[in-house]
Amino acid sequence: MAAKIAGNLEGCNVSIIVQQLQGAYERGQLKNALYQYWAQQVPKIFFTSAEVAISTQRTPDAVQSEEKLSRDVLFEPLEWFLCGGNPAAVFQQLQSLNNPPQLCGKVFKVGEPTYSCRDCCADPTCVFCIECFNKSTHKTHRYRMSTSGGGGYCDCGDVEAWKQDPWCDIHKQGLGQQSQNPIEKLPPDIAARAWEVLKIALQYAVDMLLWEQMGGLPQDLEPSVPQNTYVTMLFNDEIHTYEQVINALTKAINCESKEAVEFATVVDREGRSSVRYGNRKSCDEARTVIQKSTSSVRSKPLKVEVMHTSVCAHQAFAQKVLNWLGQVVNHSDGLRHILCTTALQQPPTGDPCVVERLMLADTALWKTARVQCHQIMMGSLLMDQESKKQFSVLYTRNYPQVQKDFMADDHDHGVSIISLSVQIFTVPTLARYLIMEHDLLAIVIRTFLDQCASCRHGRYLLDREKLQKNFRRLQFPLLDLKYVLSMVPDQWNDQLKRKFLNGFKIMVELLTSMQGMDSVTRQVGQHIEMEPEWESAFNLQIKLAPAVAMMAGWCATDKMVLIDAFRIVVKALLEIRGTADTVKMCKRRVCDQEAIVVDYTVSREPVSIHLPICRLLAGLYLQLGKHGLTFNSPELYGPLQPPSAMDLLEQPLRTLVMIAQVHAEMWKRNGYSLFHQVYYYHNVRCRAEMQDKDIIMLQVACAQMDPNQFLIALLNKFELMNWIEDVTEKGGSATDDLLRFTNSLVEEFLTFLIIITGERYVPGIGQVSSEDMVRREVIHQLCISPMAHSELSKALPENHKHETGMEAVIADVSTFKKPGVTGMGRYELKPEFYKDYNPFFYHYTRADQSKSEEAQLKRKKQEGESTACPPPELPALSKEFSSLVNVLECDVFVHTIRMVLRRVNSSRSRSWTEAMVHRALHLVGMALNEEKRLYQTSPYIRFNFVKKATEGGSNSLYSALHDLLGKPRIQNHADLLTWVIDRFDEVKDLKDQKQGASDAQKAKKVSSKSKTDAERKKKAEAARKRREKILAQMSDMQKSFIRDNLELFEATGTELSSSPSMEVEGSPMVVPSQYPVAVGPDRSPATHVTLTTSTCILCQEDQEVAAGNKCVVLAAYVQRSTALSKSRGKVLEDPDKYDPLLVSPDLYHGVHTSTCGHVMHADCWQRFYEAIVAREQRRALRFRHILSYEVDRGEFLCPLCETLSNTVIPILPPSSTIQPDSVSADISLSFSDWLDGLKKTVEASQRAMMKEEEDKMESSDDMPVLSPCPLPSITKNMAEMAAQGFQQLFEYMTETGAQAPYSDSVKEMMKLFSRATYTNMLHDPPLPTKFGLGLDPNDDDDRVPITAWGTCAYTIRTLEWLLRDQGKPLFGSLSSRQADCITALVRVVTVSGSLSDPQTISKSALRLLSALLPQEPMKNIPCILDLDMFFTLVFLHVTISSLYCDENTAAGGTIRGVALNDKHLMHLVTAAHLVQILLAANFTSADTPMDTEETAEGSAWVKLFMAVRKEAGVQTPVVPSGWQLQTYVRESVLPFLRCSALFFHCHTGVQSPAQLQESGVSEFEPLCQYLALPADLSSLLLQNSGADVGHVVPHTIHSKWCHYPGIKESLASGPASLVKYPVEVNRLVPLPHDYSDVINRGSVFTCPRSDGDDSRAPTMCLVCGQMLCSQSYCCQTDLEGEPVGACTAHIYTCGAGVGIFLRVRECQILLLTGKTKGCFYPSPYLDDYGEHDQGLRRGNPLYLCQERYRKLQKLWLSHSIPEEVVHFMEANASFATIEWQHL
Ligand SMILES: [Zn+2]
Ligand SMILES: [Zn+2]
Ligand SMILES: [Zn+2]
Ligand SMILES: [Zn+2]
Ligand SMILES: [Zn+2]
Ligand SMILES: [Zn+2]
Ligand SMILES: [Zn+2]
């Protein structure tokens, strides 16, 4: 046995301890020995941590050492003893003895993905873990994905959870292995020790956790040396907020708020935390203060206890013991079984067993202790079939008490023992066993009833207050009921029947207590004073309804159960009805028919919307037919008197009439509460168990009654007796109100008849299946409009498995239209189903009804059909209900319809409405359809509508219909009338035919009908053709108008007269004859000049852009950016030392500029901006208004388009208007002479500088400064010709304009813009920029203008990437915003050099040149590998003019040779870039040249490649072929050339070559030509055999480049840190295709700050891929002295203050900008229906949509996130209230 000495504690040599334990065990005193050992060690180990917890916050170190000590000292010896050998080996051996697992049982962590198979699950709580799911067949079924709330486990292998394939491939292996008692497999000695050890450990852990005396320990654990230290322990509750806790803590223990936050975080996470350590007195004080400061009138104080440290220590150890037990039993089935047996064993004292004690003490424990107890229960008891059963019996027995404790508790459901219900009650066999043997059903329902009702005189009375206040906690028994009932038994036995009915009876008691709840009486005269509370009754209804429906389902499966249940409900109903004395009856007569009806006036007496007993009876009634029973079967009632049809009718009818009256606006004074109730009564969530059941009940009653009597009862209840007797009409004295009410009620009454006789899509009523029912729902939803999958499922009712049944029918009735880049996929109804449309469909709301009618009317008109929507053909009724249709032909019905029609015909009548006519016609149509159907299907007809309707000659219904023809009043329904009359004649013919009449007449009729149809179609076709012709004419006219007024159209296109600038170029108007060249003295004339005239959006005046004119500006937004960074995460270390001139090619830091393109006068804008600032200052005094932009950071919204802006760019005239091209034409200076002159200049300056440096050694710390030397000192060393050329080139043009032509306003605006770029680049957050007057403190900084040049280069680089990323051509595809932006930027930048102090500019030029033409190595001048060449080109272009200025040179001068300089510069910089590319190359394989011959260029490249690399001393393991190298170089240099072309295009206005305006063509050669470069770029570096082309950079310079310090280091650091060429476009991180992979990644992610805890809101940065723990106190950090969340902190290191994230749990995109702005965005993951799923509410499988992700990529790369966020925040007020900085 290996002895192991544990760290710093003496006497814990494992082997000695194990020997001691062994000895004690043999003596039968193991418990004593262990307790003694623990008494001695535990306080030592965990005491330190208690102390540490207070002083330094449990640092990871402290936690680790505690962990290690408890492992080494406490658990290690125990394991050695238990195993009798090395635990690792023994446990492994035990593991091999296990039966292969048939159950997965993996316990889910919060946020882990779970999968449920919609096809195979027994109920929706059955789930797979991701491993099992991926290895199961259900992957190919319809599945649902979700994230676990924590606490459940994987049901793989549970045969009761899945209808088929319960095993995944892994757990299938456990099949067929007959399991023997697992204990028998254990080695006997281990088993014997395990019984002891596990029992002692479990007992200890539970005793300690439940220990209540905080001042001391049980005797056998009392340490030998008593300590006198205490802690103040603070407990979590769900009442106090974080802020309240933090506040109390800072008061009580006098700590920093940061420390208090950490305490509060621990309390929240673990349920308790010690917050003070010391003597009893000080701990008591702290407790008092906390309790005082957290108690208020409304809430109890926080729970705080003062505990002895040793108690604290033992409780900490007890928690560890529980974990340890969990781990131990995980190794072995046998050990698990031993632990379970121990836990369930009742002690001989008769006290409850351990498990029961834990159950009953659940709410007394703190959060983590509870969770650990639950986990060990799940890991042991619930994994072992026999123990699970015993556990569930205990659970059931203690159910009432546990629920009661939960009610009194304040912790979440998830951390309560009652959350284990789902693990037990969803197992059907277990549930059934518990019902039968332990009366589970009754216990659960009774528990609920006892919680929320009191019993008086044998009747329960609901406690409104409890329901209202505590429903959230009350509802769980109802949920359990759903679990218990979810599987209908396939076999009944007597005991099950008895117990079920026992439960059913209690359920009926509960429902009885709800019957008639919240009844209302119509308010007349005055409006109600207080809105009564109504929600609790509906909450109850919603939670109860599924259980009630399921119980009815159970009843349906057994005749005897059904009969008994039916009898229980009937009995309850009769009791509710009351006796004959309390029900008043009266007699009513309508057209010779008489009926006895209940005298109860709905508009005067109380009515309730809650009738659960009636509805339960209706539900049971529909099941009778299955068992051959009918309403009148005597066995249904036994000793009871059967209820009359009137008994069934009365209650639901009252409710329905009240609702009709509410629709008729008779109950307006009863306020919103009634309005809401009516809404929910009909709403999809409630209607199945409310409205629909009431209708069924009425249909049941109707089928039992004489139809005339039924109608009289209805008319009476609708209070329409006067109307039917014509009293109102005759009296003529009806008030307007009464008339309106009556008319509406008649409409409602007729609608009601349509529903009663027409709603047959309920199995049992009509001869339909439940699929038919769903199909009809779907058809009617799609008749409103095409719908997305989610919209449709929201409109359909769900069953208890959350299924709508929609998938089964959707493909039959509709076609799916896929979504585009935005929006959702939609289902469209197939045309053949439009005939099933019924405008009076009873699930339509009024809005649905009118929307659907409109849609149908529009469709029919378009297709030239008749606009009638006739009643659809209906399915046959089932036998029990077949008499329903008799309503449609009874005398009272015919009379009623005739009455309606007669009033329409009477011109004086006011008592008719169009809606009435519509319904009447519809009803007549229904009657005719019915008669027609009967003629076609049954030989013997008793349905005589046609006969009754034609009786009475001119008074008949038939002639009343004919009288309506052509009446303008009913114009809207004329088509329907025609249809009805046609159908009438048709049925009449059928009838005659049946009676043997000839069918000649019929043929004629039919043909006349089809003729009218044909005519209508023809007319519609003609109308369509006419419309098309007119449209075509108009479009022709438009085109010719545009042709004639082309200029006009262009001028009004956008604000800028010449925009859209780049799109229209190349139009046939300007075609340069020669190939365009943009660089050098031979450049083409400018033809493409943008931004010349604009209209100020503020004063609407036109303004021509010219040097001397008023300054105009573009609203612009500058932002620092890392989007182009090739060194993600590299941040600006020291802004004060940052050198913006020599830009590193990894572009890790830059400033991007964008504009919305809107133009203003500078002074107009300044006034506008000052007004905003003033307004904000005024506003700030009153209240802090949350704005989407921050005025103190210079932000404002463009006054026209509200785009976020923070500065302006002045618009300058094009350079061609200032400097004519001709002036430089006569200068001749060769490239080599030019180069030579510059080289000499650098040399001379360096010499001067070094001399100066030697002179003053002391100030060596200063940056050496190169100073310009006078031009003559250079030229004097040159050949005469060259000297002359050089002189001319740099000669200042005094004659054309020594003074800059720009106005002060322009200069001011340029300065303003430079400042904005400067502060954004170097200050984070940017300093407030002062506008207008005064000097800025930064103006002295030489770097201010440079940052403005930088943003120009950076923005061009960005645009080049964007175009490349989208595969668009370089020219012609920028938006006008983008084109205007870079044009304005380039113009500002190219003149800004000449506007600043020439001496400073000159110094910058010198520094750039000394990097490009290095002579002596210098500090602060990097090697060429560390230089971005495009930035260098732009900067040199700007600065080189000032190179030879002197004190006398005034600012604003220009030199003669700008154009020639450009050309030479272009050559030099390109050459340097090429060397850069050759050095950075990293070929891993060489292509062997195929049959293609090596070109001269190719060999030149190989020569150069070898030469420069040798020079630089780089290894070249692989020599590429010439062709390979040539391709590489051309590809690599391309981005630089593209950027340069954009730059010079904007600068010179030279037309772009046509080749560069189309995509997919080779760009290389056109670009070279446009930039005046040779097509063979190698000739820039190598003198080829050909003639001297005059632009070769001599070898001496290559050599200097390659030998410059830093080159070797850069190259040696390897390809990882070198920028690779061609520089690739940065993209957002690749995302997995399947969203569950994302969820999984999120679930394994733990909070980086708190050791191993799950993160509540894992959030992925899409820029760098890092996962963050967002929206949580644990990961807050300080930013500028304010706490911010992980995302906000991250965007400042990763994205320069801008970020784009994926929130994993919510499945949504988060955009952030700065600290206060953000918005949520739909994620790019879509389900099969083309919909995203924010919050994963629907749970359909989600897959990445590449197009949508590309859209996000574009949003990010184009730097549009801030703009987008602000637009969202402006449009969505709720975003403004979110504290984005905490995410
Ligand atoms: Zn699993
Ligand atoms: Zn499995
Ligand atoms: Zn399946
Ligand atoms: Zn203006
Ligand atoms: Zn704008
Ligand atoms: Zn965290
Ligand atoms: Zn990132």
PDB file of N, CA and C and ligand atoms in Angstrom, residues 1097 1115 1155-1160 1197-1205 1377, ligand 5:
ATOM      1  N   ILE A1097     -29.409  70.634 -47.111  1.00  0.00           N
ATOM      2  CA  ILE A1097     -30.652  70.043 -46.642  1.00  0.00           C
ATOM      3  C   ILE A1097     -31.299  70.893 -45.551  1.00  0.00           C
ATOM      4  N   ALA A1115     -22.409  65.321 -43.575  1.00  0.00           N
ATOM      5  CA  ALA A1115     -22.491  64.727 -42.235  1.00  0.00           C
ATOM      6  C   ALA A1115     -21.696  63.427 -42.260  1.00  0.00           C
ATOM      7  N   THR A1155     -20.283  58.335 -44.359  1.00  0.00           N
ATOM      8  CA  THR A1155     -21.212  59.465 -44.435  1.00  0.00           C
ATOM      9  C   THR A1155     -22.550  58.966 -44.967  1.00  0.00           C
ATOM     10  N   CYS A1156     -23.603  59.686 -44.603  1.00  0.00           N
ATOM     11  CA  CYS A1156     -24.904  59.341 -45.182  1.00  0.00           C
ATOM     12  C   CYS A1156     -25.064  60.056 -46.513  1.00  0.00           C
ATOM     13  N   GLY A1157     -24.141  60.958 -46.828  1.00  0.00           N
ATOM     14  CA  GLY A1157     -24.169  61.613 -48.123  1.00  0.00           C
ATOM     15  C   GLY A1157     -25.005  62.890 -48.157  1.00  0.00           C
ATOM     16  N   HIS A1158     -25.460  63.354 -47.009  1.00  0.00           N
ATOM     17  CA  HIS A1158     -26.296  64.552 -47.013  1.00  0.00           C
ATOM     18  C   HIS A1158     -25.464  65.805 -46.771  1.00  0.00           C
ATOM     19  N   VAL A1159     -25.778  66.818 -47.552  1.00  0.00           N
ATOM     20  CA  VAL A1159     -24.925  68.004 -47.640  1.00  0.00           C
ATOM     21  C   VAL A1159     -25.581  69.180 -46.935  1.00  0.00           C
ATOM     22  N   MET A1160     -24.767  69.933 -46.216  1.00  0.00           N
ATOM     23  CA  MET A1160     -25.261  71.141 -45.547  1.00  0.00           C
ATOM     24  C   MET A1160     -24.234  72.242 -45.712  1.00  0.00           C
ATOM     25  N   LEU A1197     -27.644  63.290 -35.017  1.00  0.00           N
ATOM     26  CA  LEU A1197     -28.239  62.508 -36.100  1.00  0.00           C
ATOM     27  C   LEU A1197     -28.384  63.410 -37.312  1.00  0.00           C
ATOM     28  N   CYS A1198     -28.098  62.878 -38.494  1.00  0.00           N
ATOM     29  CA  CYS A1198     -28.276  63.661 -39.710  1.00  0.00           C
ATOM     30  C   CYS A1198     -29.695  64.215 -39.718  1.00  0.00           C
ATOM     31  N   PRO A1199     -29.845  65.538 -39.906  1.00  0.00           N
ATOM     32  CA  PRO A1199     -31.190  66.113 -39.820  1.00  0.00           C
ATOM     33  C   PRO A1199     -32.145  65.548 -40.870  1.00  0.00           C
ATOM     34  N   LEU A1200     -31.637  64.967 -41.921  1.00  0.00           N
ATOM     35  CA  LEU A1200     -32.553  64.449 -42.937  1.00  0.00           C
ATOM     36  C   LEU A1200     -32.858  62.967 -42.735  1.00  0.00           C
ATOM     37  N   CYS A1201     -31.816  62.145 -42.600  1.00  0.00           N
ATOM     38  CA  CYS A1201     -32.079  60.705 -42.590  1.00  0.00           C
ATOM     39  C   CYS A1201     -31.822  60.077 -41.233  1.00  0.00           C
ATOM     40  N   GLU A1202     -31.472  60.863 -40.226  1.00  0.00           N
ATOM     41  CA  GLU A1202     -31.261  60.379 -38.856  1.00  0.00           C
ATOM     42  C   GLU A1202     -30.165  59.327 -38.742  1.00  0.00           C
ATOM     43  N   THR A1203     -29.178  59.422 -39.629  1.00  0.00           N
ATOM     44  CA  THR A1203     -28.043  58.516 -39.488  1.00  0.00           C
ATOM     45  C   THR A1203     -27.079  59.094 -38.457  1.00  0.00           C
ATOM     46  N   LEU A1204     -26.522  58.188 -37.654  1.00  0.00           N
ATOM     47  CA  LEU A1204     -25.605  58.621 -36.609  1.00  0.00           C
ATOM     48  C   LEU A1204     -24.383  59.302 -37.231  1.00  0.00           C
ATOM     49  N   SER A1205     -24.027  60.467 -36.713  1.00  0.00           N
ATOM     50  CA  SER A1205     -22.871  61.207 -37.216  1.00  0.00           C
ATOM     51  C   SER A1205     -22.135  61.794 -36.026  1.00  0.00           C
ATOM     52  N   ARG A1377     -23.232  56.839 -51.485  1.00  0.00           N
ATOM     53  CA  ARG A1377     -22.743  57.256 -50.174  1.00  0.00           C
ATOM     54  C   ARG A1377     -21.264  56.977 -50.039  1.00  0.00           C
TER      55      ARG A1377
HETATM   56 ZN    ZN B   5     -28.337  61.898 -43.916  1.00  0.00          ZN
END
